[in-house]
Amino acid sequence: MLHARIRSLVLAVVAVLVATMATVLMGTGVAKADSELVYVYSPSMDKDIPIKVLTAAGGGPAPTLYLLDGLRAPEDNSGWLIETDVERFFADKHVNVVIPFGGGGTFYSDWQRDDPKLGRVKWETFLTQELPPVMADRFGSDNVNNAVAGLSMSGTSALNLAAHRPDFYKAVASFSGYPTASSPGFAQGISVAVGEMGGNARNMWGTWPSADWIRNDPSLNVGALRNTAVFVSSGSGSPATDPVFNPASSRFDPVRFAQMVPLETAAGMSSRAFVPLLQAAGGRPNVKITGTGVHWWNHWEQHLHDAWFETIAPALGG
């Protein structure tokens, strides 16, 4: 009898341990936002655009955050999904997060002319006119509370979109963007960047400094952003905190240095020049321009978190 009781107790303990282990094994996976990959036809570009939608937690109409990729945006994914915790971060938040695939080298703009390499580029029309009705019909976006954010190339794009449509976007975030886009040096850098993706910047905004270069320079259109919640961040390109980027270190990597330091130095200079212009126009941006940091995803991931809590969520009613 005693042996039977001991055996029963042992079996019960084992069962509890197994159940506990199963819970641990299954429960330690970090929650991710529910998501759906959809293909949205763009009449203006005459093609389907893949869109990853991280759907809002909870029911009812939801605000929408449009999250744009960088210069080398792949056609079948997004750097935000590949390199950051965006799915985990938004898993419990009542917001639809819209992540378009593609758009590399386009500055998510409406181009003046078709390009031999990049084709017909009408991203602004797609993002502001063609995609929002789909978000309302399929995902319950309220199309009232909208924000847009981007990094590097698309940090500039996000500010432009918000300046062009202050009636649509309540908040905008630029991470390591170039908001002095038409300034000497920056304009030439943008032209080179477009060329790296096979495009011709003259097909984008014409010959610099044309009216379209001016229209797509956030620093020259700050008045349109005075009532928009704005978050601006960048590093300075300083390599001091990471030996990989420090020429004095034995771990110095010249290739990574060339890829990540000069771009962030330029972004820091451009963002620093932009902020006082916006403030002078009546804007009150949240600013995180640091003395360190290079042009890479770990910084943009953290800046997205900061932008969400400090700027985007409050503007969207979160």
PDB file of N, CA and C in Angstrom, residues 6-95:
ATOM      1  N   ILE A   6       3.566   5.776  -2.782  1.00  0.00           N
ATOM      2  CA  ILE A   6       4.797   6.436  -3.217  1.00  0.00           C
ATOM      3  C   ILE A   6       4.867   6.486  -4.727  1.00  0.00           C
ATOM      4  N   ARG A   7       4.483   5.337  -5.361  1.00  0.00           N
ATOM      5  CA  ARG A   7       4.508   5.284  -6.820  1.00  0.00           C
ATOM      6  C   ARG A   7       3.547   6.317  -7.409  1.00  0.00           C
ATOM      7  N   SER A   8       2.365   6.446  -6.803  1.00  0.00           N
ATOM      8  CA  SER A   8       1.389   7.414  -7.289  1.00  0.00           C
ATOM      9  C   SER A   8       1.904   8.844  -7.134  1.00  0.00           C
ATOM     10  N   LEU A   9       2.574   9.090  -5.976  1.00  0.00           N
ATOM     11  CA  LEU A   9       3.114  10.408  -5.741  1.00  0.00           C
ATOM     12  C   LEU A   9       4.205  10.753  -6.744  1.00  0.00           C
ATOM     13  N   VAL A  10       5.084   9.763  -7.004  1.00  0.00           N
ATOM     14  CA  VAL A  10       6.147   9.976  -7.972  1.00  0.00           C
ATOM     15  C   VAL A  10       5.583  10.276  -9.346  1.00  0.00           C
ATOM     16  N   LEU A  11       4.581   9.484  -9.751  1.00  0.00           N
ATOM     17  CA  LEU A  11       3.963   9.698 -11.061  1.00  0.00           C
ATOM     18  C   LEU A  11       3.306  11.072 -11.151  1.00  0.00           C
ATOM     19  N   ALA A  12       2.710  11.509 -10.029  1.00  0.00           N
ATOM     20  CA  ALA A  12       2.073  12.823 -10.023  1.00  0.00           C
ATOM     21  C   ALA A  12       3.109  13.928 -10.169  1.00  0.00           C
ATOM     22  N   VAL A  13       4.242  13.753  -9.444  1.00  0.00           N
ATOM     23  CA  VAL A  13       5.308  14.756  -9.547  1.00  0.00           C
ATOM     24  C   VAL A  13       5.861  14.809 -10.959  1.00  0.00           C
ATOM     25  N   VAL A  14       6.074  13.609 -11.544  1.00  0.00           N
ATOM     26  CA  VAL A  14       6.569  13.556 -12.917  1.00  0.00           C
ATOM     27  C   VAL A  14       5.609  14.244 -13.868  1.00  0.00           C
ATOM     28  N   ALA A  15       4.306  13.999 -13.664  1.00  0.00           N
ATOM     29  CA  ALA A  15       3.306  14.617 -14.542  1.00  0.00           C
ATOM     30  C   ALA A  15       3.343  16.137 -14.437  1.00  0.00           C
ATOM     31  N   VAL A  16       3.492  16.620 -13.193  1.00  0.00           N
ATOM     32  CA  VAL A  16       3.566  18.068 -13.000  1.00  0.00           C
ATOM     33  C   VAL A  16       4.807  18.637 -13.673  1.00  0.00           C
ATOM     34  N   LEU A  17       5.954  17.930 -13.505  1.00  0.00           N
ATOM     35  CA  LEU A  17       7.194  18.381 -14.120  1.00  0.00           C
ATOM     36  C   LEU A  17       7.083  18.419 -15.632  1.00  0.00           C
ATOM     37  N   VAL A  18       6.489  17.373 -16.208  1.00  0.00           N
ATOM     38  CA  VAL A  18       6.324  17.329 -17.658  1.00  0.00           C
ATOM     39  C   VAL A  18       5.443  18.478 -18.133  1.00  0.00           C
ATOM     40  N   ALA A  19       4.342  18.681 -17.399  1.00  0.00           N
ATOM     41  CA  ALA A  19       3.441  19.769 -17.783  1.00  0.00           C
ATOM     42  C   ALA A  19       4.131  21.117 -17.664  1.00  0.00           C
ATOM     43  N   THR A  20       4.929  21.268 -16.583  1.00  0.00           N
ATOM     44  CA  THR A  20       5.640  22.522 -16.385  1.00  0.00           C
ATOM     45  C   THR A  20       6.659  22.752 -17.485  1.00  0.00           C
ATOM     46  N   MET A  21       7.406  21.686 -17.818  1.00  0.00           N
ATOM     47  CA  MET A  21       8.403  21.805 -18.874  1.00  0.00           C
ATOM     48  C   MET A  21       7.749  22.166 -20.202  1.00  0.00           C
ATOM     49  N   ALA A  22       6.598  21.526 -20.477  1.00  0.00           N
ATOM     50  CA  ALA A  22       5.900  21.821 -21.719  1.00  0.00           C
ATOM     51  C   ALA A  22       5.471  23.281 -21.759  1.00  0.00           C
ATOM     52  N   THR A  23       4.987  23.773 -20.589  1.00  0.00           N
ATOM     53  CA  THR A  23       4.577  25.171 -20.534  1.00  0.00           C
ATOM     54  C   THR A  23       5.754  26.097 -20.756  1.00  0.00           C
ATOM     55  N   VAL A  24       6.889  25.745 -20.136  1.00  0.00           N
ATOM     56  CA  VAL A  24       8.085  26.562 -20.301  1.00  0.00           C
ATOM     57  C   VAL A  24       8.545  26.554 -21.744  1.00  0.00           C
ATOM     58  N   LEU A  25       8.586  25.354 -22.332  1.00  0.00           N
ATOM     59  CA  LEU A  25       9.075  25.241 -23.702  1.00  0.00           C
ATOM     60  C   LEU A  25       8.178  25.990 -24.678  1.00  0.00           C
ATOM     61  N   MET A  26       6.854  25.899 -24.423  1.00  0.00           N
ATOM     62  CA  MET A  26       5.941  26.575 -25.332  1.00  0.00           C
ATOM     63  C   MET A  26       5.772  28.044 -24.981  1.00  0.00           C
ATOM     64  N   GLY A  27       5.924  28.373 -23.681  1.00  0.00           N
ATOM     65  CA  GLY A  27       5.595  29.725 -23.245  1.00  0.00           C
ATOM     66  C   GLY A  27       6.740  30.703 -23.310  1.00  0.00           C
ATOM     67  N   THR A  28       7.958  30.216 -23.492  1.00  0.00           N
ATOM     68  CA  THR A  28       9.069  31.148 -23.521  1.00  0.00           C
ATOM     69  C   THR A  28       9.246  31.799 -24.878  1.00  0.00           C
ATOM     70  N   GLY A  29       8.528  31.337 -25.907  1.00  0.00           N
ATOM     71  CA  GLY A  29       8.576  32.032 -27.186  1.00  0.00           C
ATOM     72  C   GLY A  29       8.007  33.422 -27.027  1.00  0.00           C
ATOM     73  N   VAL A  30       8.706  34.426 -27.538  1.00  0.00           N
ATOM     74  CA  VAL A  30       8.263  35.812 -27.390  1.00  0.00           C
ATOM     75  C   VAL A  30       7.079  36.053 -28.316  1.00  0.00           C
ATOM     76  N   ALA A  31       6.057  36.695 -27.772  1.00  0.00           N
ATOM     77  CA  ALA A  31       4.851  36.944 -28.562  1.00  0.00           C
ATOM     78  C   ALA A  31       5.168  37.817 -29.764  1.00  0.00           C
ATOM     79  N   LYS A  32       4.507  37.515 -30.867  1.00  0.00           N
ATOM     80  CA  LYS A  32       4.645  38.318 -32.075  1.00  0.00           C
ATOM     81  C   LYS A  32       3.268  38.817 -32.489  1.00  0.00           C
ATOM     82  N   ALA A  33       3.268  39.942 -33.165  1.00  0.00           N
ATOM     83  CA  ALA A  33       2.009  40.475 -33.669  1.00  0.00           C
ATOM     84  C   ALA A  33       1.424  39.530 -34.710  1.00  0.00           C
ATOM     85  N   ASP A  34       0.090  39.403 -34.688  1.00  0.00           N
ATOM     86  CA  ASP A  34      -0.562  38.706 -35.787  1.00  0.00           C
ATOM     87  C   ASP A  34      -0.280  39.489 -37.063  1.00  0.00           C
ATOM     88  N   SER A  35      -0.050  38.781 -38.139  1.00  0.00           N
ATOM     89  CA  SER A  35       0.323  39.487 -39.360  1.00  0.00           C
ATOM     90  C   SER A  35      -0.279  38.815 -40.582  1.00  0.00           C
ATOM     91  N   GLU A  36      -0.318  39.570 -41.654  1.00  0.00           N
ATOM     92  CA  GLU A  36      -0.839  39.046 -42.921  1.00  0.00           C
ATOM     93  C   GLU A  36      -0.056  39.686 -44.067  1.00  0.00           C
ATOM     94  N   LEU A  37       0.338  38.865 -45.016  1.00  0.00           N
ATOM     95  CA  LEU A  37       0.983  39.367 -46.220  1.00  0.00           C
ATOM     96  C   LEU A  37      -0.069  39.499 -47.312  1.00  0.00           C
ATOM     97  N   VAL A  38      -0.239  40.713 -47.813  1.00  0.00           N
ATOM     98  CA  VAL A  38      -1.234  40.955 -48.852  1.00  0.00           C
ATOM     99  C   VAL A  38      -0.546  41.619 -50.043  1.00  0.00           C
ATOM    100  N   TYR A  39      -1.146  41.462 -51.196  1.00  0.00           N
ATOM    101  CA  TYR A  39      -0.656  42.108 -52.408  1.00  0.00           C
ATOM    102  C   TYR A  39      -1.700  43.139 -52.826  1.00  0.00           C
ATOM    103  N   VAL A  40      -1.279  44.384 -52.845  1.00  0.00           N
ATOM    104  CA  VAL A  40      -2.198  45.484 -53.129  1.00  0.00           C
ATOM    105  C   VAL A  40      -1.850  46.058 -54.500  1.00  0.00           C
ATOM    106  N   TYR A  41      -2.824  46.053 -55.370  1.00  0.00           N
ATOM    107  CA  TYR A  41      -2.594  46.570 -56.723  1.00  0.00           C
ATOM    108  C   TYR A  41      -2.503  48.093 -56.696  1.00  0.00           C
ATOM    109  N   SER A  42      -1.480  48.618 -57.361  1.00  0.00           N
ATOM    110  CA  SER A  42      -1.307  50.057 -57.506  1.00  0.00           C
ATOM    111  C   SER A  42      -1.652  50.456 -58.929  1.00  0.00           C
ATOM    112  N   PRO A  43      -2.788  51.119 -59.161  1.00  0.00           N
ATOM    113  CA  PRO A  43      -3.106  51.586 -60.517  1.00  0.00           C
ATOM    114  C   PRO A  43      -2.061  52.557 -61.062  1.00  0.00           C
ATOM    115  N   SER A  44      -1.506  53.395 -60.202  1.00  0.00           N
ATOM    116  CA  SER A  44      -0.561  54.401 -60.687  1.00  0.00           C
ATOM    117  C   SER A  44       0.740  53.767 -61.166  1.00  0.00           C
ATOM    118  N   MET A  45       1.157  52.637 -60.550  1.00  0.00           N
ATOM    119  CA  MET A  45       2.382  51.949 -60.967  1.00  0.00           C
ATOM    120  C   MET A  45       2.096  50.685 -61.765  1.00  0.00           C
ATOM    121  N   ASP A  46       0.821  50.322 -61.866  1.00  0.00           N
ATOM    122  CA  ASP A  46       0.374  49.161 -62.628  1.00  0.00           C
ATOM    123  C   ASP A  46       1.104  47.884 -62.196  1.00  0.00           C
ATOM    124  N   LYS A  47       1.126  47.650 -60.888  1.00  0.00           N
ATOM    125  CA  LYS A  47       1.722  46.415 -60.376  1.00  0.00           C
ATOM    126  C   LYS A  47       1.218  46.164 -58.960  1.00  0.00           C
ATOM    127  N   ASP A  48       1.373  44.919 -58.533  1.00  0.00           N
ATOM    128  CA  ASP A  48       1.018  44.551 -57.170  1.00  0.00           C
ATOM    129  C   ASP A  48       2.185  44.843 -56.231  1.00  0.00           C
ATOM    130  N   ILE A  49       1.888  45.425 -55.085  1.00  0.00           N
ATOM    131  CA  ILE A  49       2.891  45.735 -54.080  1.00  0.00           C
ATOM    132  C   ILE A  49       2.678  44.809 -52.886  1.00  0.00           C
ATOM    133  N   PRO A  50       3.697  44.018 -52.497  1.00  0.00           N
ATOM    134  CA  PRO A  50       3.557  43.190 -51.290  1.00  0.00           C
ATOM    135  C   PRO A  50       3.574  44.080 -50.040  1.00  0.00           C
ATOM    136  N   ILE A  51       2.642  43.811 -49.148  1.00  0.00           N
ATOM    137  CA  ILE A  51       2.526  44.576 -47.910  1.00  0.00           C
ATOM    138  C   ILE A  51       2.410  43.603 -46.745  1.00  0.00           C
ATOM    139  N   LYS A  52       3.276  43.726 -45.762  1.00  0.00           N
ATOM    140  CA  LYS A  52       3.122  42.968 -44.523  1.00  0.00           C
ATOM    141  C   LYS A  52       2.387  43.857 -43.533  1.00  0.00           C
ATOM    142  N   VAL A  53       1.257  43.376 -43.040  1.00  0.00           N
ATOM    143  CA  VAL A  53       0.460  44.131 -42.085  1.00  0.00           C
ATOM    144  C   VAL A  53       0.527  43.428 -40.736  1.00  0.00           C
ATOM    145  N   LEU A  54       1.054  44.109 -39.745  1.00  0.00           N
ATOM    146  CA  LEU A  54       0.990  43.631 -38.366  1.00  0.00           C
ATOM    147  C   LEU A  54      -0.314  44.172 -37.809  1.00  0.00           C
ATOM    148  N   THR A  55      -1.268  43.272 -37.577  1.00  0.00           N
ATOM    149  CA  THR A  55      -2.623  43.713 -37.263  1.00  0.00           C
ATOM    150  C   THR A  55      -2.745  44.146 -35.808  1.00  0.00           C
ATOM    151  N   ALA A  56      -3.631  45.099 -35.607  1.00  0.00           N
ATOM    152  CA  ALA A  56      -3.795  45.712 -34.295  1.00  0.00           C
ATOM    153  C   ALA A  56      -4.306  44.722 -33.275  1.00  0.00           C
ATOM    154  N   ALA A  57      -3.748  44.786 -32.070  1.00  0.00           N
ATOM    155  CA  ALA A  57      -4.266  44.002 -30.957  1.00  0.00           C
ATOM    156  C   ALA A  57      -5.589  44.610 -30.501  1.00  0.00           C
ATOM    157  N   GLY A  58      -6.524  43.747 -30.138  1.00  0.00           N
ATOM    158  CA  GLY A  58      -7.826  44.235 -29.705  1.00  0.00           C
ATOM    159  C   GLY A  58      -8.747  44.483 -30.876  1.00  0.00           C
ATOM    160  N   GLY A  59     -10.007  44.737 -30.579  1.00  0.00           N
ATOM    161  CA  GLY A  59     -10.985  44.930 -31.638  1.00  0.00           C
ATOM    162  C   GLY A  59     -11.236  46.391 -31.941  1.00  0.00           C
ATOM    163  N   GLY A  60     -12.124  46.590 -32.907  1.00  0.00           N
ATOM    164  CA  GLY A  60     -12.551  47.933 -33.250  1.00  0.00           C
ATOM    165  C   GLY A  60     -11.626  48.643 -34.204  1.00  0.00           C
ATOM    166  N   PRO A  61     -12.010  49.822 -34.668  1.00  0.00           N
ATOM    167  CA  PRO A  61     -11.172  50.611 -35.576  1.00  0.00           C
ATOM    168  C   PRO A  61      -9.815  50.897 -34.942  1.00  0.00           C
ATOM    169  N   ALA A  62      -8.788  50.937 -35.776  1.00  0.00           N
ATOM    170  CA  ALA A  62      -7.423  51.085 -35.255  1.00  0.00           C
ATOM    171  C   ALA A  62      -6.671  52.176 -36.005  1.00  0.00           C
ATOM    172  N   PRO A  63      -5.753  52.843 -35.337  1.00  0.00           N
ATOM    173  CA  PRO A  63      -4.835  53.747 -36.044  1.00  0.00           C
ATOM    174  C   PRO A  63      -3.858  52.950 -36.888  1.00  0.00           C
ATOM    175  N   THR A  64      -3.093  53.641 -37.701  1.00  0.00           N
ATOM    176  CA  THR A  64      -2.181  52.972 -38.642  1.00  0.00           C
ATOM    177  C   THR A  64      -0.830  53.660 -38.644  1.00  0.00           C
ATOM    178  N   LEU A  65       0.220  52.847 -38.567  1.00  0.00           N
ATOM    179  CA  LEU A  65       1.591  53.322 -38.718  1.00  0.00           C
ATOM    180  C   LEU A  65       2.167  52.726 -39.992  1.00  0.00           C
ATOM    181  N   TYR A  66       2.574  53.583 -40.919  1.00  0.00           N
ATOM    182  CA  TYR A  66       3.233  53.166 -42.151  1.00  0.00           C
ATOM    183  C   TYR A  66       4.743  53.211 -41.902  1.00  0.00           C
ATOM    184  N   LEU A  67       5.389  52.039 -42.042  1.00  0.00           N
ATOM    185  CA  LEU A  67       6.797  51.899 -41.673  1.00  0.00           C
ATOM    186  C   LEU A  67       7.602  51.568 -42.924  1.00  0.00           C
ATOM    187  N   LEU A  68       8.455  52.517 -43.346  1.00  0.00           N
ATOM    188  CA  LEU A  68       9.141  52.429 -44.633  1.00  0.00           C
ATOM    189  C   LEU A  68      10.575  51.950 -44.475  1.00  0.00           C
ATOM    190  N   ASP A  69      11.097  51.304 -45.515  1.00  0.00           N
ATOM    191  CA  ASP A  69      12.428  50.692 -45.511  1.00  0.00           C
ATOM    192  C   ASP A  69      13.472  51.664 -46.069  1.00  0.00           C
ATOM    193  N   GLY A  70      14.720  51.214 -46.107  1.00  0.00           N
ATOM    194  CA  GLY A  70      15.833  52.053 -46.525  1.00  0.00           C
ATOM    195  C   GLY A  70      16.187  51.916 -47.992  1.00  0.00           C
ATOM    196  N   LEU A  71      17.343  52.437 -48.348  1.00  0.00           N
ATOM    197  CA  LEU A  71      17.773  52.526 -49.742  1.00  0.00           C
ATOM    198  C   LEU A  71      17.761  51.177 -50.443  1.00  0.00           C
ATOM    199  N   ARG A  72      18.228  50.138 -49.762  1.00  0.00           N
ATOM    200  CA  ARG A  72      18.345  48.807 -50.379  1.00  0.00           C
ATOM    201  C   ARG A  72      17.174  47.891 -50.012  1.00  0.00           C
ATOM    202  N   ALA A  73      16.007  48.470 -49.902  1.00  0.00           N
ATOM    203  CA  ALA A  73      14.820  47.696 -49.549  1.00  0.00           C
ATOM    204  C   ALA A  73      14.622  46.528 -50.508  1.00  0.00           C
ATOM    205  N   PRO A  74      14.551  45.286 -49.993  1.00  0.00           N
ATOM    206  CA  PRO A  74      14.323  44.148 -50.887  1.00  0.00           C
ATOM    207  C   PRO A  74      12.889  44.130 -51.403  1.00  0.00           C
ATOM    208  N   GLU A  75      12.687  43.418 -52.501  1.00  0.00           N
ATOM    209  CA  GLU A  75      11.353  43.340 -53.097  1.00  0.00           C
ATOM    210  C   GLU A  75      10.456  42.317 -52.405  1.00  0.00           C
ATOM    211  N   ASP A  76      11.050  41.423 -51.597  1.00  0.00           N
ATOM    212  CA  ASP A  76      10.285  40.338 -51.001  1.00  0.00           C
ATOM    213  C   ASP A  76      10.337  40.326 -49.483  1.00  0.00           C
ATOM    214  N   ASN A  77      10.755  41.434 -48.875  1.00  0.00           N
ATOM    215  CA  ASN A  77      10.835  41.499 -47.425  1.00  0.00           C
ATOM    216  C   ASN A  77      11.112  42.945 -47.034  1.00  0.00           C
ATOM    217  N   SER A  78      11.336  43.163 -45.752  1.00  0.00           N
ATOM    218  CA  SER A  78      11.686  44.501 -45.268  1.00  0.00           C
ATOM    219  C   SER A  78      12.769  44.369 -44.210  1.00  0.00           C
ATOM    220  N   GLY A  79      13.683  45.325 -44.212  1.00  0.00           N
ATOM    221  CA  GLY A  79      14.709  45.339 -43.189  1.00  0.00           C
ATOM    222  C   GLY A  79      14.122  45.396 -41.791  1.00  0.00           C
ATOM    223  N   TRP A  80      12.975  46.048 -41.628  1.00  0.00           N
ATOM    224  CA  TRP A  80      12.338  46.094 -40.316  1.00  0.00           C
ATOM    225  C   TRP A  80      12.006  44.695 -39.809  1.00  0.00           C
ATOM    226  N   LEU A  81      11.563  43.830 -40.708  1.00  0.00           N
ATOM    227  CA  LEU A  81      11.202  42.460 -40.316  1.00  0.00           C
ATOM    228  C   LEU A  81      12.440  41.584 -40.153  1.00  0.00           C
ATOM    229  N   ILE A  82      13.462  41.845 -40.955  1.00  0.00           N
ATOM    230  CA  ILE A  82      14.663  41.012 -40.932  1.00  0.00           C
ATOM    231  C   ILE A  82      15.563  41.361 -39.758  1.00  0.00           C
ATOM    232  N   GLU A  83      15.712  42.651 -39.479  1.00  0.00           N
ATOM    233  CA  GLU A  83      16.770  43.126 -38.580  1.00  0.00           C
ATOM    234  C   GLU A  83      16.293  43.599 -37.210  1.00  0.00           C
ATOM    235  N   THR A  84      14.986  43.774 -37.009  1.00  0.00           N
ATOM    236  CA  THR A  84      14.531  44.359 -35.745  1.00  0.00           C
ATOM    237  C   THR A  84      13.454  43.505 -35.083  1.00  0.00           C
ATOM    238  N   ASP A  85      13.045  43.939 -33.907  1.00  0.00           N
ATOM    239  CA  ASP A  85      12.033  43.235 -33.118  1.00  0.00           C
ATOM    240  C   ASP A  85      10.636  43.788 -33.362  1.00  0.00           C
ATOM    241  N   VAL A  86      10.408  44.373 -34.519  1.00  0.00           N
ATOM    242  CA  VAL A  86       9.161  45.097 -34.766  1.00  0.00           C
ATOM    243  C   VAL A  86       7.926  44.233 -34.525  1.00  0.00           C
ATOM    244  N   GLU A  87       7.967  42.953 -34.883  1.00  0.00           N
ATOM    245  CA  GLU A  87       6.794  42.095 -34.685  1.00  0.00           C
ATOM    246  C   GLU A  87       6.524  41.858 -33.208  1.00  0.00           C
ATOM    247  N   ARG A  88       7.566  41.654 -32.434  1.00  0.00           N
ATOM    248  CA  ARG A  88       7.381  41.463 -31.000  1.00  0.00           C
ATOM    249  C   ARG A  88       6.940  42.761 -30.333  1.00  0.00           C
ATOM    250  N   PHE A  89       7.564  43.861 -30.751  1.00  0.00           N
ATOM    251  CA  PHE A  89       7.287  45.137 -30.099  1.00  0.00           C
ATOM    252  C   PHE A  89       5.824  45.547 -30.244  1.00  0.00           C
ATOM    253  N   PHE A  90       5.243  45.321 -31.423  1.00  0.00           N
ATOM    254  CA  PHE A  90       3.872  45.769 -31.662  1.00  0.00           C
ATOM    255  C   PHE A  90       2.820  44.702 -31.368  1.00  0.00           C
ATOM    256  N   ALA A  91       3.228  43.561 -30.818  1.00  0.00           N
ATOM    257  CA  ALA A  91       2.294  42.446 -30.606  1.00  0.00           C
ATOM    258  C   ALA A  91       1.122  42.828 -29.715  1.00  0.00           C
ATOM    259  N   ASP A  92       1.339  43.695 -28.734  1.00  0.00           N
ATOM    260  CA  ASP A  92       0.279  44.024 -27.781  1.00  0.00           C
ATOM    261  C   ASP A  92      -0.275  45.430 -27.980  1.00  0.00           C
ATOM    262  N   LYS A  93      -0.017  46.029 -29.123  1.00  0.00           N
ATOM    263  CA  LYS A  93      -0.395  47.425 -29.323  1.00  0.00           C
ATOM    264  C   LYS A  93      -1.544  47.550 -30.326  1.00  0.00           C
ATOM    265  N   HIS A  94      -2.457  48.435 -29.998  1.00  0.00           N
ATOM    266  CA  HIS A  94      -3.659  48.618 -30.825  1.00  0.00           C
ATOM    267  C   HIS A  94      -3.349  49.570 -31.980  1.00  0.00           C
ATOM    268  N   VAL A  95      -2.609  49.047 -32.949  1.00  0.00           N
ATOM    269  CA  VAL A  95      -2.254  49.826 -34.136  1.00  0.00           C
ATOM    270  C   VAL A  95      -1.950  48.854 -35.266  1.00  0.00           C
TER     271      VAL A  95
END
